[in-house]
Each structure stands twice: as structure tokens, then as C-alpha cells.
Coordinates of C-alpha atoms in Angstrom, one line a residue:
Chain A
M37 CA 7.4 -47.5 -17.4
K38 CA 10.4 -49.2 -19.0
K39 CA 13.3 -49.5 -16.6
A40 CA 17.0 -49.6 -17.4
Y41 CA 19.6 -49.6 -14.7
F42 CA 23.0 -48.3 -15.9
D43 CA 24.7 -47.7 -12.5
H44 CA 26.8 -50.7 -11.7
I45 CA 29.5 -48.4 -10.3
A46 CA 27.0 -47.2 -7.6
A47 CA 25.7 -50.6 -6.7
T48 CA 24.9 -54.0 -8.3
P49 CA 21.8 -55.9 -7.5
L50 CA 22.3 -58.7 -5.0
H51 CA 22.6 -62.1 -6.8
P52 CA 19.7 -64.3 -5.8
E53 CA 22.0 -67.1 -4.8
A54 CA 24.0 -64.7 -2.6
L55 CA 20.7 -63.7 -0.9
Q56 CA 19.8 -67.3 -0.4
A57 CA 23.2 -68.1 1.1
M58 CA 22.8 -65.1 3.5
L59 CA 19.4 -65.8 4.8
P60 CA 20.2 -68.4 7.4
Y61 CA 22.7 -66.0 9.0
L62 CA 20.0 -63.4 9.3
G63 CA 17.8 -66.0 10.9
E64 CA 18.5 -69.2 12.8
V65 CA 22.4 -69.0 12.7
Y66 CA 22.9 -66.0 14.9
G67 CA 25.9 -67.0 16.9
N68 CA 29.0 -64.9 17.3
P69 CA 31.9 -66.4 15.3
Q70 CA 34.2 -65.7 18.3
S71 CA 32.1 -67.9 20.7
L72 CA 33.3 -71.4 21.5
H73 CA 29.9 -73.0 21.5
S74 CA 28.5 -74.7 18.5
A75 CA 26.2 -71.7 17.6
G76 CA 29.3 -69.6 17.4
Q77 CA 31.3 -72.2 15.6
Q78 CA 28.7 -72.6 12.9
A79 CA 28.9 -68.8 12.2
L80 CA 32.7 -69.0 12.2
A81 CA 32.7 -71.9 9.7
A82 CA 30.6 -69.7 7.3
V83 CA 32.9 -66.8 7.7
E84 CA 36.0 -68.9 7.0
S85 CA 34.4 -70.6 4.0
A86 CA 33.6 -67.1 2.6
R87 CA 37.2 -66.1 3.2
E88 CA 38.3 -69.0 1.0
E89 CA 35.8 -68.0 -1.7
V90 CA 37.0 -64.3 -1.7
A91 CA 40.7 -65.5 -1.7
G92 CA 39.8 -67.7 -4.7
L93 CA 38.5 -64.8 -6.7
I94 CA 41.9 -63.1 -6.6
G95 CA 44.4 -66.0 -6.3
A96 CA 45.2 -65.3 -2.7
A97 CA 45.5 -67.5 0.4
S98 CA 42.5 -67.3 2.7
E99 CA 44.6 -66.0 5.6
E100 CA 45.5 -63.0 3.4
I101 CA 41.9 -61.8 3.3
F102 CA 40.6 -59.4 5.9
F103 CA 36.9 -58.6 6.0
V104 CA 35.9 -54.9 6.4
S105 CA 32.7 -53.0 5.9
S106 CA 33.2 -51.2 2.6
G107 CA 35.7 -50.5 -0.2
S108 CA 36.3 -47.2 1.5
E109 CA 37.3 -48.9 4.7
A110 CA 39.6 -51.3 2.8
N111 CA 41.3 -48.3 1.2
N112 CA 41.6 -46.4 4.4
F113 CA 42.9 -49.5 6.2
A114 CA 45.5 -50.1 3.5
I115 CA 46.8 -46.5 3.3
R116 CA 46.7 -45.6 7.0
G117 CA 47.5 -49.0 8.3
L118 CA 50.5 -49.6 6.0
A119 CA 51.9 -46.1 6.2
Q120 CA 51.8 -46.2 10.0
A121 CA 53.3 -49.7 10.2
Y122 CA 56.2 -48.8 8.0
Q123 CA 56.9 -45.2 9.0
A124 CA 60.2 -46.0 10.6
K125 CA 61.4 -46.8 7.0
G126 CA 60.1 -43.6 5.5
K127 CA 57.2 -41.2 5.3
H128 CA 56.5 -40.7 1.6
I129 CA 53.5 -42.1 -0.3
V130 CA 52.9 -42.1 -4.1
V131 CA 49.3 -42.1 -5.4
S132 CA 47.8 -41.4 -8.8
A133 CA 45.8 -38.3 -9.3
I134 CA 42.6 -40.2 -10.1
E135 CA 42.4 -42.4 -7.0
H136 CA 39.1 -42.6 -5.1
Q137 CA 38.6 -40.1 -2.2
S138 CA 38.9 -43.0 0.2
V139 CA 42.6 -43.3 -0.9
L140 CA 43.3 -39.5 -1.4
N141 CA 41.7 -38.3 1.9
P142 CA 43.6 -40.7 4.2
V143 CA 46.8 -39.6 2.4
K144 CA 45.8 -36.0 3.2
S145 CA 45.2 -36.9 6.8
L146 CA 48.6 -38.6 7.0
E147 CA 50.2 -35.4 5.7
K148 CA 49.0 -33.7 8.9
L149 CA 50.9 -36.4 10.8
G150 CA 54.2 -35.7 9.0
F151 CA 53.9 -37.8 5.9
S152 CA 54.3 -36.4 2.5
S153 CA 52.9 -37.6 -0.9
T154 CA 53.4 -37.3 -4.6
S155 CA 50.4 -37.4 -6.9
V156 CA 51.2 -39.0 -10.3
A157 CA 49.4 -37.4 -13.3
V158 CA 47.4 -39.3 -15.9
D159 CA 47.0 -38.8 -19.6
G160 CA 43.9 -37.8 -21.5
A161 CA 42.5 -41.3 -21.3
G162 CA 43.1 -41.5 -17.6
R163 CA 46.1 -43.7 -17.8
V164 CA 49.0 -43.7 -15.3
D165 CA 52.4 -44.0 -17.0
P166 CA 54.4 -46.5 -14.9
G167 CA 57.5 -44.5 -15.7
D168 CA 55.9 -41.5 -13.9
V169 CA 55.4 -43.7 -10.9
E170 CA 59.0 -44.7 -11.0
K171 CA 60.1 -41.1 -11.2
A172 CA 57.9 -40.2 -8.2
L173 CA 59.5 -42.9 -6.0
R174 CA 62.0 -41.5 -3.5
K175 CA 64.4 -43.0 -1.0
D176 CA 61.9 -42.5 1.8
T177 CA 58.8 -43.8 -0.2
I178 CA 57.2 -46.7 1.6
L179 CA 53.9 -47.1 -0.2
A180 CA 52.4 -46.5 -3.7
S181 CA 48.7 -46.9 -4.5
V182 CA 47.3 -47.0 -8.0
M183 CA 43.8 -48.3 -8.7
T184 CA 43.2 -51.3 -10.9
A185 CA 40.5 -49.6 -12.9
N186 CA 38.8 -46.2 -12.5
S187 CA 35.1 -46.3 -11.8
E188 CA 34.3 -42.9 -13.3
V189 CA 36.0 -43.4 -16.7
G190 CA 36.5 -47.1 -16.8
T191 CA 40.2 -47.0 -17.7
I192 CA 42.3 -50.0 -16.7
E193 CA 45.6 -49.1 -15.2
P194 CA 48.9 -50.9 -15.9
V195 CA 49.1 -52.1 -12.3
A196 CA 51.3 -55.2 -12.8
E197 CA 54.0 -53.0 -14.3
I198 CA 53.7 -50.5 -11.5
A199 CA 53.8 -53.2 -8.9
R200 CA 57.0 -54.6 -10.5
I201 CA 58.7 -51.2 -10.3
C202 CA 57.6 -50.8 -6.7
R203 CA 58.9 -54.2 -5.8
S204 CA 62.3 -53.5 -7.4
R205 CA 62.5 -50.4 -5.1
S206 CA 61.2 -52.2 -2.0
V207 CA 58.1 -50.0 -1.9
L208 CA 54.8 -51.6 -0.9
F209 CA 52.1 -51.5 -3.6
H210 CA 48.4 -51.2 -2.9
T211 CA 45.7 -51.3 -5.6
D212 CA 42.2 -50.2 -5.1
A213 CA 40.4 -52.9 -7.1
V214 CA 36.9 -52.0 -6.0
A215 CA 35.8 -51.1 -9.5
A216 CA 37.6 -54.0 -11.1
A217 CA 37.2 -57.0 -8.8
G218 CA 34.6 -59.4 -10.0
S219 CA 34.6 -57.8 -13.4
L220 CA 38.3 -58.3 -14.5
P221 CA 40.3 -61.5 -13.9
L222 CA 42.7 -60.6 -11.0
D223 CA 45.5 -62.7 -9.6
V224 CA 47.4 -61.0 -6.8
R225 CA 50.5 -63.1 -7.4
A226 CA 50.7 -62.3 -11.1
L227 CA 49.9 -58.7 -10.2
G228 CA 52.5 -58.5 -7.5
A229 CA 50.4 -56.5 -5.2
D230 CA 51.0 -56.3 -1.5
A231 CA 47.5 -55.1 -0.7
L232 CA 44.3 -55.0 -2.7
S233 CA 40.8 -53.6 -1.9
L234 CA 37.6 -55.1 -3.1
A235 CA 33.9 -54.7 -2.3
G236 CA 31.0 -57.1 -2.7
D237 CA 28.5 -54.5 -3.9
Q238 CA 30.5 -54.2 -7.1
F239 CA 30.0 -57.8 -8.1
Y240 CA 26.4 -58.7 -7.0
G241 CA 27.2 -59.2 -3.4
P242 CA 25.6 -57.3 -0.5
K243 CA 26.5 -53.7 0.6
G244 CA 28.5 -53.5 3.8
A245 CA 30.8 -56.4 3.1
A246 CA 34.3 -55.9 1.6
A247 CA 37.8 -57.1 2.0
L248 CA 41.4 -56.1 2.0
F249 CA 43.9 -58.6 0.7
L250 CA 47.2 -58.3 2.5
K251 CA 50.2 -60.3 1.3
K252 CA 51.4 -62.7 3.9
G253 CA 54.1 -61.2 6.1
T254 CA 53.0 -57.6 5.5
R255 CA 52.6 -55.6 8.6
I256 CA 49.6 -53.3 9.1
L257 CA 48.1 -51.3 12.0
P258 CA 44.4 -51.7 12.6
L259 CA 42.0 -48.9 12.0
I260 CA 39.6 -50.3 14.5
E261 CA 41.1 -51.7 17.7
G262 CA 39.4 -53.9 20.2
G263 CA 39.0 -57.7 20.0
I264 CA 40.9 -60.3 18.1
Q265 CA 38.6 -60.6 15.1
E266 CA 40.3 -60.8 11.7
G267 CA 43.6 -61.8 13.3
G268 CA 43.5 -58.7 15.5
R269 CA 43.7 -56.4 12.5
R270 CA 40.0 -55.4 12.4
A271 CA 38.1 -55.5 15.6
G272 CA 34.3 -55.8 15.8
T273 CA 31.9 -58.6 15.6
E274 CA 31.8 -60.0 12.1
N275 CA 29.0 -59.1 9.7
V276 CA 28.4 -62.8 9.2
A277 CA 25.5 -62.6 6.7
G278 CA 27.3 -59.9 4.7
I279 CA 30.5 -61.8 4.6
V280 CA 28.7 -65.0 3.5
G281 CA 27.0 -63.0 0.7
L282 CA 30.3 -61.5 -0.3
G283 CA 31.9 -65.0 -0.4
K284 CA 29.0 -66.4 -2.5
A285 CA 29.2 -63.5 -4.9
A286 CA 32.9 -63.9 -5.2
A287 CA 32.5 -67.6 -6.1
I288 CA 29.8 -66.8 -8.7
A289 CA 31.9 -64.0 -10.1
K290 CA 34.8 -66.3 -10.6
S291 CA 32.9 -68.9 -12.5
E292 CA 30.6 -66.4 -14.3
M293 CA 33.2 -63.6 -15.2
E294 CA 33.9 -64.7 -18.7
A295 CA 30.2 -65.2 -19.6
R296 CA 29.2 -61.9 -18.0
T297 CA 31.9 -60.1 -19.9
A298 CA 30.8 -61.7 -23.1
R299 CA 27.3 -60.6 -22.4
L300 CA 28.0 -57.0 -21.4
R301 CA 31.0 -56.0 -23.6
P302 CA 29.0 -55.9 -26.9
F303 CA 26.5 -53.5 -25.2
R304 CA 29.4 -51.4 -23.9
D305 CA 30.9 -51.2 -27.4
L306 CA 27.5 -50.4 -28.9
L307 CA 27.1 -47.4 -26.4
I308 CA 30.6 -46.2 -27.2
E309 CA 30.0 -46.5 -30.9
E310 CA 26.4 -45.2 -31.1
L311 CA 25.9 -42.6 -28.5
P312 CA 28.2 -40.0 -30.0
R313 CA 26.7 -40.8 -33.4
R314 CA 23.2 -40.2 -32.2
V315 CA 23.9 -37.0 -30.4
E316 CA 26.3 -34.4 -31.5
H317 CA 29.1 -33.2 -29.2
V318 CA 29.3 -36.3 -27.0
V319 CA 32.8 -37.3 -26.2
L320 CA 34.0 -40.6 -24.7
T321 CA 35.9 -40.3 -21.4
G322 CA 38.6 -42.8 -20.5
H323 CA 40.3 -45.4 -22.7
R324 CA 38.4 -46.7 -25.7
T325 CA 39.4 -50.3 -25.4
D326 CA 41.4 -50.8 -22.2
R327 CA 38.4 -50.3 -20.0
L328 CA 36.0 -52.1 -17.7
P329 CA 33.8 -54.5 -19.8
H330 CA 30.6 -53.0 -18.5
H331 CA 31.6 -49.3 -18.6
A332 CA 30.9 -46.6 -21.1
S333 CA 31.4 -43.0 -19.9
F334 CA 31.0 -39.7 -21.8
C335 CA 30.9 -36.0 -21.5
V336 CA 28.0 -34.2 -23.1
E337 CA 29.0 -30.8 -24.2
F338 CA 27.1 -27.6 -23.2
I339 CA 24.9 -29.1 -20.5
E340 CA 25.3 -30.3 -17.0
G341 CA 25.0 -33.9 -15.7
E342 CA 22.4 -33.5 -13.0
G343 CA 19.8 -32.3 -15.4
M344 CA 20.4 -35.3 -17.7
L345 CA 20.4 -37.6 -14.7
L346 CA 17.0 -36.3 -13.5
F347 CA 15.4 -36.4 -16.9
L348 CA 16.7 -39.9 -17.6
D349 CA 15.4 -41.0 -14.2
M350 CA 11.9 -39.8 -15.1
Q351 CA 12.1 -42.2 -18.1
G352 CA 13.2 -45.1 -15.9
I353 CA 16.9 -44.9 -16.7
S354 CA 19.4 -44.8 -13.8
V355 CA 22.9 -43.4 -14.5
S356 CA 25.7 -41.6 -12.7
S357 CA 27.4 -38.3 -13.3
G358 CA 30.7 -36.8 -12.1
S359 CA 29.4 -33.3 -12.4
A360 CA 29.9 -30.8 -9.6
C361 CA 26.1 -30.4 -9.2
T362 CA 25.6 -34.1 -8.6
S363 CA 28.3 -34.3 -5.9
K364 CA 27.3 -33.2 -2.5
A365 CA 30.4 -31.1 -2.2
L366 CA 29.5 -29.4 -5.6
K367 CA 33.0 -30.1 -6.9
A368 CA 33.6 -31.3 -10.4
S369 CA 35.2 -34.7 -10.7
H370 CA 38.9 -34.7 -9.8
V371 CA 39.3 -37.6 -12.2
L372 CA 38.0 -35.7 -15.3
L373 CA 39.9 -32.5 -14.3
A374 CA 43.1 -34.6 -13.9
M375 CA 42.5 -36.0 -17.4
G376 CA 42.7 -32.4 -18.7
L377 CA 39.0 -31.8 -19.3
D378 CA 37.9 -28.2 -18.8
H379 CA 35.3 -27.5 -16.1
A380 CA 32.4 -26.9 -18.5
L381 CA 33.0 -30.2 -20.2
A382 CA 33.5 -32.1 -17.0
Q383 CA 30.1 -30.8 -15.8
G384 CA 28.5 -32.8 -18.6
S385 CA 29.8 -36.1 -17.3
L386 CA 27.6 -39.2 -17.7
V387 CA 28.5 -42.7 -16.7
F388 CA 26.7 -45.8 -18.1
S389 CA 27.8 -48.9 -16.3
L390 CA 25.9 -52.1 -17.2
I391 CA 24.7 -54.8 -14.9
D392 CA 24.4 -58.4 -15.9
G393 CA 21.0 -59.1 -17.4
T394 CA 20.9 -55.9 -19.3
G395 CA 19.2 -56.7 -22.7
P396 CA 19.0 -54.9 -26.0
E397 CA 15.6 -53.4 -25.0
A398 CA 17.3 -51.4 -22.3
I399 CA 19.8 -50.0 -24.7
D400 CA 17.1 -49.3 -27.3
H401 CA 15.1 -47.4 -24.6
L402 CA 18.2 -45.3 -23.8
F403 CA 18.8 -44.6 -27.4
E404 CA 15.2 -43.4 -27.8
V405 CA 15.1 -41.3 -24.7
F406 CA 18.6 -39.8 -24.6
P407 CA 18.6 -37.5 -27.7
P408 CA 15.5 -35.5 -26.7
V409 CA 16.8 -35.1 -23.1
V410 CA 20.0 -33.6 -24.4
E411 CA 18.1 -31.4 -26.8
R412 CA 15.8 -30.2 -24.1
L413 CA 18.6 -29.1 -21.9
R414 CA 20.7 -27.7 -24.7
K415 CA 17.8 -25.4 -25.6
M416 CA 18.1 -23.9 -22.1
S417 CA 21.9 -23.6 -22.2
P418 CA 23.6 -20.3 -22.7
L419 CA 26.8 -22.3 -23.7
Y420 CA 24.9 -24.0 -26.5
T421 CA 23.4 -20.8 -27.8
Q422 CA 26.9 -19.4 -27.8
H423 CA 28.2 -22.4 -29.7
L424 CA 25.5 -22.1 -32.3
K425 CA 26.3 -18.4 -32.7
E426 CA 30.0 -19.1 -33.2
R427 CA 29.2 -21.9 -35.7
T428 CA 27.0 -19.8 -38.0
P429 CA 29.1 -17.3 -39.9
Chain B
M229 CA 13.8 -37.0 -4.4
I230 CA 16.2 -34.3 -3.2
Y231 CA 14.0 -31.6 -4.6
S232 CA 10.5 -30.3 -3.7
D233 CA 7.6 -30.8 -6.0
K234 CA 7.7 -27.2 -7.0
V235 CA 11.4 -27.3 -7.9
M236 CA 10.8 -30.4 -10.0
D237 CA 7.8 -28.7 -11.7
H238 CA 10.0 -25.7 -12.6
F239 CA 12.8 -27.9 -13.7
Q240 CA 10.6 -30.0 -15.9
N241 CA 8.5 -27.2 -17.3
P242 CA 10.7 -24.1 -17.0
R243 CA 8.9 -20.9 -17.7
N244 CA 10.4 -18.2 -20.0
V245 CA 13.3 -20.1 -21.4
G246 CA 15.0 -18.4 -24.3
V247 CA 16.9 -15.4 -25.6
I248 CA 15.5 -11.9 -26.3
P249 CA 17.6 -10.9 -29.3
D250 CA 16.9 -7.1 -28.9
A251 CA 17.0 -7.2 -25.1
D252 CA 17.2 -3.9 -23.1
G253 CA 19.4 -5.5 -20.5
V254 CA 21.4 -8.7 -20.2
G255 CA 22.8 -10.2 -17.0
E256 CA 25.1 -13.1 -16.5
V257 CA 26.3 -14.8 -13.3
G258 CA 28.1 -18.0 -12.5
N259 CA 30.9 -20.0 -14.0
P260 CA 31.2 -23.5 -15.2
V261 CA 33.8 -24.2 -12.4
C262 CA 30.9 -24.2 -9.9
G263 CA 28.6 -25.8 -12.4
D264 CA 26.0 -23.1 -12.8
M265 CA 25.7 -20.3 -15.2
M266 CA 22.7 -18.1 -15.8
T267 CA 21.9 -15.5 -18.4
F268 CA 18.9 -13.2 -18.0
Y269 CA 17.4 -11.1 -20.8
I270 CA 14.9 -8.3 -20.0
K271 CA 12.6 -6.1 -22.1
V272 CA 11.6 -2.9 -20.3
K273 CA 8.6 -0.7 -21.0
D274 CA 7.5 2.2 -18.8
N275 CA 9.9 1.2 -16.1
R276 CA 8.3 -2.3 -16.0
L277 CA 9.7 -5.7 -16.9
E278 CA 7.6 -6.4 -20.0
D279 CA 9.4 -9.6 -20.8
V280 CA 12.0 -11.8 -19.0
K281 CA 13.8 -14.7 -20.5
F282 CA 16.7 -16.8 -19.4
Q283 CA 19.1 -19.5 -20.3
T284 CA 20.8 -21.7 -17.7
F285 CA 23.7 -24.2 -17.7
G286 CA 23.4 -26.1 -14.5
C287 CA 21.6 -28.5 -12.3
G288 CA 18.0 -29.0 -11.7
A289 CA 18.0 -26.4 -8.9
A290 CA 19.7 -23.8 -11.1
I291 CA 17.1 -24.3 -13.9
A292 CA 14.2 -24.2 -11.4
V293 CA 15.6 -21.1 -9.7
S294 CA 15.9 -19.3 -13.1
S295 CA 12.4 -20.2 -14.0
M296 CA 11.0 -19.1 -10.7
V297 CA 12.8 -15.7 -10.8
S298 CA 11.5 -15.1 -14.3
E299 CA 8.0 -15.8 -13.2
M300 CA 8.4 -13.6 -10.1
A301 CA 9.9 -10.7 -12.0
K302 CA 7.7 -10.5 -15.1
G303 CA 5.4 -7.5 -15.0
K304 CA 7.1 -6.0 -11.9
T305 CA 8.6 -2.5 -11.9
L306 CA 12.3 -2.3 -11.9
D307 CA 12.4 -1.3 -8.2
E308 CA 10.0 -4.1 -7.3
A309 CA 12.2 -6.6 -9.2
M310 CA 15.3 -5.4 -7.3
T311 CA 13.6 -6.5 -4.1
I312 CA 13.5 -10.1 -5.2
T313 CA 16.3 -11.9 -3.3
N314 CA 17.8 -15.3 -3.7
R315 CA 16.4 -16.2 -0.4
L316 CA 12.8 -15.2 -1.5
V317 CA 13.3 -17.3 -4.6
A318 CA 14.3 -20.4 -2.6
E319 CA 11.3 -19.9 -0.2
E320 CA 9.0 -19.5 -3.2
L321 CA 10.3 -22.9 -4.5
G322 CA 9.5 -24.6 -1.2
G323 CA 13.1 -24.7 -0.2
L324 CA 16.3 -25.9 -1.8
P325 CA 18.8 -28.5 -0.6
K326 CA 21.4 -26.8 1.7
N327 CA 24.3 -27.5 -0.5
K328 CA 22.5 -25.9 -3.5
L329 CA 21.6 -22.7 -1.7
H330 CA 24.9 -21.0 -2.6
C331 CA 25.8 -22.3 -6.0
S332 CA 22.5 -22.7 -7.8
N333 CA 20.6 -20.0 -6.2
L334 CA 21.9 -17.1 -8.3
G335 CA 18.7 -16.3 -10.3
A336 CA 18.0 -13.0 -8.5
D337 CA 21.6 -11.9 -9.0
A338 CA 21.3 -12.6 -12.7
L339 CA 18.1 -10.7 -12.9
H340 CA 19.6 -7.8 -11.0
A341 CA 22.6 -7.8 -13.2
A342 CA 20.3 -7.5 -16.2
I343 CA 18.5 -4.6 -14.6
E344 CA 21.8 -2.9 -13.8
N345 CA 22.9 -3.5 -17.4
Y346 CA 19.7 -1.8 -18.6
K347 CA 20.2 1.2 -16.2
D348 CA 23.8 1.6 -17.3
K349 CA 22.7 1.6 -20.9
Q350 CA 20.1 4.3 -20.2
K351 CA 22.8 6.4 -18.4
S352 CA 25.2 6.1 -21.2
E353 CA 22.5 6.9 -23.7
E354 CA 21.7 10.0 -21.7
K355 CA 25.3 11.0 -21.6
G356 CA 25.5 10.2 -25.3
A357 CA 28.6 8.2 -24.6
S358 CA 29.2 4.6 -24.5
M359 CA 30.1 3.2 -21.1
A360 CA 31.7 -0.1 -20.5
V361 CA 29.3 -2.4 -18.6
D362 CA 30.9 -3.9 -15.6
L363 CA 29.0 -7.0 -14.8
H364 CA 31.4 -8.0 -12.2
E365 CA 31.4 -5.0 -9.9
H366 CA 30.7 -7.1 -6.8
E367 CA 33.7 -9.2 -7.3
G368 CA 35.6 -7.8 -4.4
C369 CA 33.3 -9.7 -2.1
A370 CA 32.0 -12.6 -4.2
C371 CA 33.5 -15.8 -5.4
P372 CA 34.2 -15.4 -9.1
Y373 CA 33.1 -19.0 -9.8
C374 CA 29.8 -19.2 -8.1
D375 CA 29.2 -15.5 -7.3
G376 CA 28.4 -16.5 -3.7
P377 CA 29.4 -13.9 -1.1
L378 CA 32.8 -14.3 0.5
E379 CA 32.8 -13.3 4.1
E380 CA 34.9 -10.4 5.3
G381 CA 38.4 -11.6 5.8
E382 CA 37.7 -14.9 4.1
A383 CA 38.3 -13.7 0.5
E384 CA 40.9 -16.5 0.1
Y385 CA 38.4 -19.4 0.4
C386 CA 34.9 -20.0 -1.1
K387 CA 33.0 -22.3 1.2
A388 CA 30.4 -23.1 -1.4
C389 CA 32.9 -24.2 -4.1
Q390 CA 35.5 -25.4 -1.5
I391 CA 38.3 -23.8 -3.5
E392 CA 41.1 -21.6 -2.4
L393 CA 41.2 -18.1 -4.0
E394 CA 43.7 -15.4 -4.3
E395 CA 43.9 -11.8 -5.5
C396 CA 45.4 -11.4 -9.0
P397 CA 48.4 -9.1 -8.6
A398 CA 47.8 -7.7 -12.1
C399 CA 44.1 -6.8 -12.0
G400 CA 43.2 -7.2 -8.4
G401 CA 40.3 -9.6 -9.2
I402 CA 39.7 -12.7 -7.1
T403 CA 40.7 -15.8 -9.0
K404 CA 41.4 -19.5 -8.2
K405 CA 44.6 -20.2 -6.3
G406 CA 46.9 -22.5 -8.2
D407 CA 45.4 -21.7 -11.7
A408 CA 47.9 -20.9 -14.4
T409 CA 46.2 -17.7 -15.4
C410 CA 43.8 -15.2 -13.9
I411 CA 40.2 -15.8 -14.8
H412 CA 39.6 -12.0 -15.4
C413 CA 42.7 -10.6 -17.1
G414 CA 44.4 -13.8 -18.3
K415 CA 47.7 -12.8 -16.8
T416 CA 50.0 -15.7 -15.9
L417 CA 50.0 -16.2 -12.2
A418 CA 53.0 -17.1 -10.1
G419 CA 53.0 -20.8 -9.4

């Protein structure tokens, strides 16, 4: 069976060079980086060199990089850690309505501890208006968090402008760059971010290795307390092999980014152009041009995402959906609802995110398989029957 | 795979999909908010379900459930068909994932609604008067979005959909808290 993987946003394959770099640390180099003996120091050297590589990807200094276990941990760490470190100054947080749950849920938890928050709305393309962020800032606002790019709809947010506004009001700015890092050129200095989350499994690194950038001089409270790893900000023995893989993937991403983008963007544009042409009532979600270079997302009217996902999977095609049925909580995507889509349309969400190495044959396979899948499900759909009835006079 | 082989079989090869244009009874349950909607059409002859067809908007489980119900119901008497429960359907399918039991397992409800609709039509024909068909008579105790039962005293929250609900002051129906308008009567709700 022909295979086509369009689920970059869920996980990217591990780059073979990252795997090779990791292997010694799953084998002969097993020392604990905190040990003073040479076995430990060898592991420490690997961790520190990975720190430099990750810093290099985003224009940071290596001492500003803190390794964590996942993008979700990085986000939790930033939101909880910064809010609690700066709470003497104020207890108000500003977030966008389309942040990942790993930003929104810690904010909710903080509200139980006496913090308050303001959610900034987005437009129909999923864009945050920096002016709206400015309006949401209060005297007691200590932290604002807006993602660099949204993984569900691909839209890139005007984070540099938002960071500038926050800085002028002495508000810390965090950006969840998990979907963007490795795919978009990022420079924390140009961006003006105080904190930034990234995860290796979004740019061909291993799962379980991620990082939080924290601008020098920024205080933060640890989520995990214990030893003095990561400068005392994140206790626990380092995931040495994972960190090494993350570092290698970051170095490759930096040198390969332009070429990867050049390879994937034409396919993205082809999907955006062609899919709605080949199947009626398919609408693009997110911004048409200001979006991740590997990301094309749609809502297919009158049918639900899980059915499409399962039928496509039977044809060897892997995709994501933001429909209620595909989520464990059975809730429709808060991102699509925040963009003003109605529930029925949001249920038809389908996200195609391309990985490097995708060729025209994968796209052709999708174009061949997709229309009959949609037709099959629409034949079963009461909403489609209703639509046909309304259309025929 | 999250689904049993039987669920996947019914999802891929659903039985009895379609519309009966001159149906004797039509039943609808569900709402796109929850993700699943089912419409059942029945043809009744000599108190038996001569034909059952359905259309479903929803996930793999919802499609499989509808298909299973249609198969279980076809040929049964109306009384027999009324004994088919959502639980029996799930069992017959070899089980459903826990989180799908509420939202997607509405097939029996849709079938029963179609039978009720048929019975109501019969009654109104007997009376020679047209009666409005109330498809939503269970609303007092069911989530309007997924039709899942709301526990006594918990009418303000649907566990399955994880949404807060409230009673519409205008019509008394259960609707989603925070929505601009009531899902039933369309009246503007107080913020």
C-alpha cells in the first residue's frame, strides 16, 4: 500500500543523524551529567554542546536554554513559573484564545490560586491583533503569552509586535513556538521574547526532549524541585540521549530550514489550491499565506473528521483532525470555534502537515483517494442530504 | 486501533444507509456541537419494521452504531424494537471506547424516536387531527447536544460534552450556558 504521512504537527520522524548522535548515550556513555567522574563529565559535555545547538537555532545564549521533557512542560513551566515568580508585581495574565491547552490549562489552574486572565480573541484567519493585546494589558498584568504559530490552522502570529507592546508596558512575553521552531526562522532578540517554548519532535528530533528559552535575568520558579540540574530550575536527571538528539536536530534545522521550506512550501500551496477545487465545499482554515510552510488545513463541510481520518488511514494516509470526535474529551477544537466557525463545520476539520521528504507521489495519492472518501461519508450524512434538498429548487 | 473489528466492519460497510422518502416515521437525535447526529427512517407494515434506513453525521463509532441498530431492528415488531437499548447495541458491536459510549451511542434513541414519531402520526390520523410531533420530549433530563442523560440535580452540566448548561428562561429547555441564543426557541439569553 502507498503510504503518505501528513501529520508533522503530531510528530516528525527522527532524523537519521539525530538518531546516530543519540546512540552512544543509550549505550556506552551512561554516566550521570551531575557526576564528577569522567563518565559523568562525558555526558555533561554532550548536554552542554546540545544546549549550544538549541540556543543557536533561536539566537539565544546557551545559558538561556533549559531542557524539559516536552513542549507541554515548557509551556507549563513558563506560565506557572513566571506567574508565580512575579506575583508580587501583579496577578493578571493575558493569553490568546487559540493557545495550546498546555498554556490555557495552567492559566486556569492559576486562577484558582487568585490570578486572573484575559483571553484575546482572534479573527477569522486565526490572527491575534496586537492592538487587542495592548487593550487587554492592565496595571497588574505580569505576563502575556501568544503562540508563534498555531499548529491546527498554521497561522503565524505577529509576535514581534506583541512582544514590543509588552516590553513597553513592562509585561513579560512568552511565546509557544512549539509548532514554529525548526520550521520558521526565529531569533529571540529580534522577537523580543522573554520566554519561548520549543520541542524537538516538531523538527525531526526525538520525543521527550524540549526546551524553554528564558531571557537572562528573568526569574522563574521551578515546576519540578529537587536537585540542581538545569541551574536549579528543573530538577531530575537529564534525558541525555534525548537532549543530544534535540541538539542535533536543532543544528540540522538551522542549516536545512531554507531548503526544507523550499521543498515543502510548493506542496502546501498545491494542497491549498487544489483540494477545494477537487472537492466541493472544502474551506481553508487559517491564513492563506502567513502560515507555516508545511501546513495546509481545511474544514470539509457536512461530514466529520474522524470518519475521514479512518478512511484515509486505510489508504495509507495519516492526517490530523480537530473534530470533537477525534479528541478524547469529545470537544470541538477551541481554535476553530474561536475563529468563528460553527460547530458543524468545525467537526469537519482536517489538517495536512507535511514532513521533509514528501514527494509529488504522496500528494497525487492523496488527490486520488480523498474525493471518494468525502463522497462516501457525505452519502451517509443527513446534513449533506439537507444541503442537496435546499439547493434543488 | 481504537475500535473493535466489528465496529470497523460496520463503519466501512454500513448496512441500510439512506433515506426513505415516504417513511412512516422519522427520528432524529444529536447535534453537531457534540459531533454526532443521526436520522432514522422506518417503514412499518403489520406492526413490524419492514424497512429501516439511516443517515449519520459523526465519527466511526456513530456510523457503526447506526448501522448495527438498523440491522438489529429490521424485521422486528415495534415492541421488540423498543427493547433495543444503546447498551445492547454497544455490546453487539463488541464494545465501544469509553469516551464514545455517551456521545456516539445514540442509535437506539434515534430508532425509538422514529417509532414514537410513527405512533404519534397514527394517533393523529385516528383523531383526524394533526398533532405536532415533539421529538425532544425527553429534554428535561437529557443534554440537548448529545442527548445523553443528565443526572438528577446535575442538569447544569453534561459530563459527556463537558459543557455547562442552563435552563432557558423563555421556553424552559436546556441550552448551553454562555450561548447568545437558546438552541430551542432562539431567544436571546442574558449574558
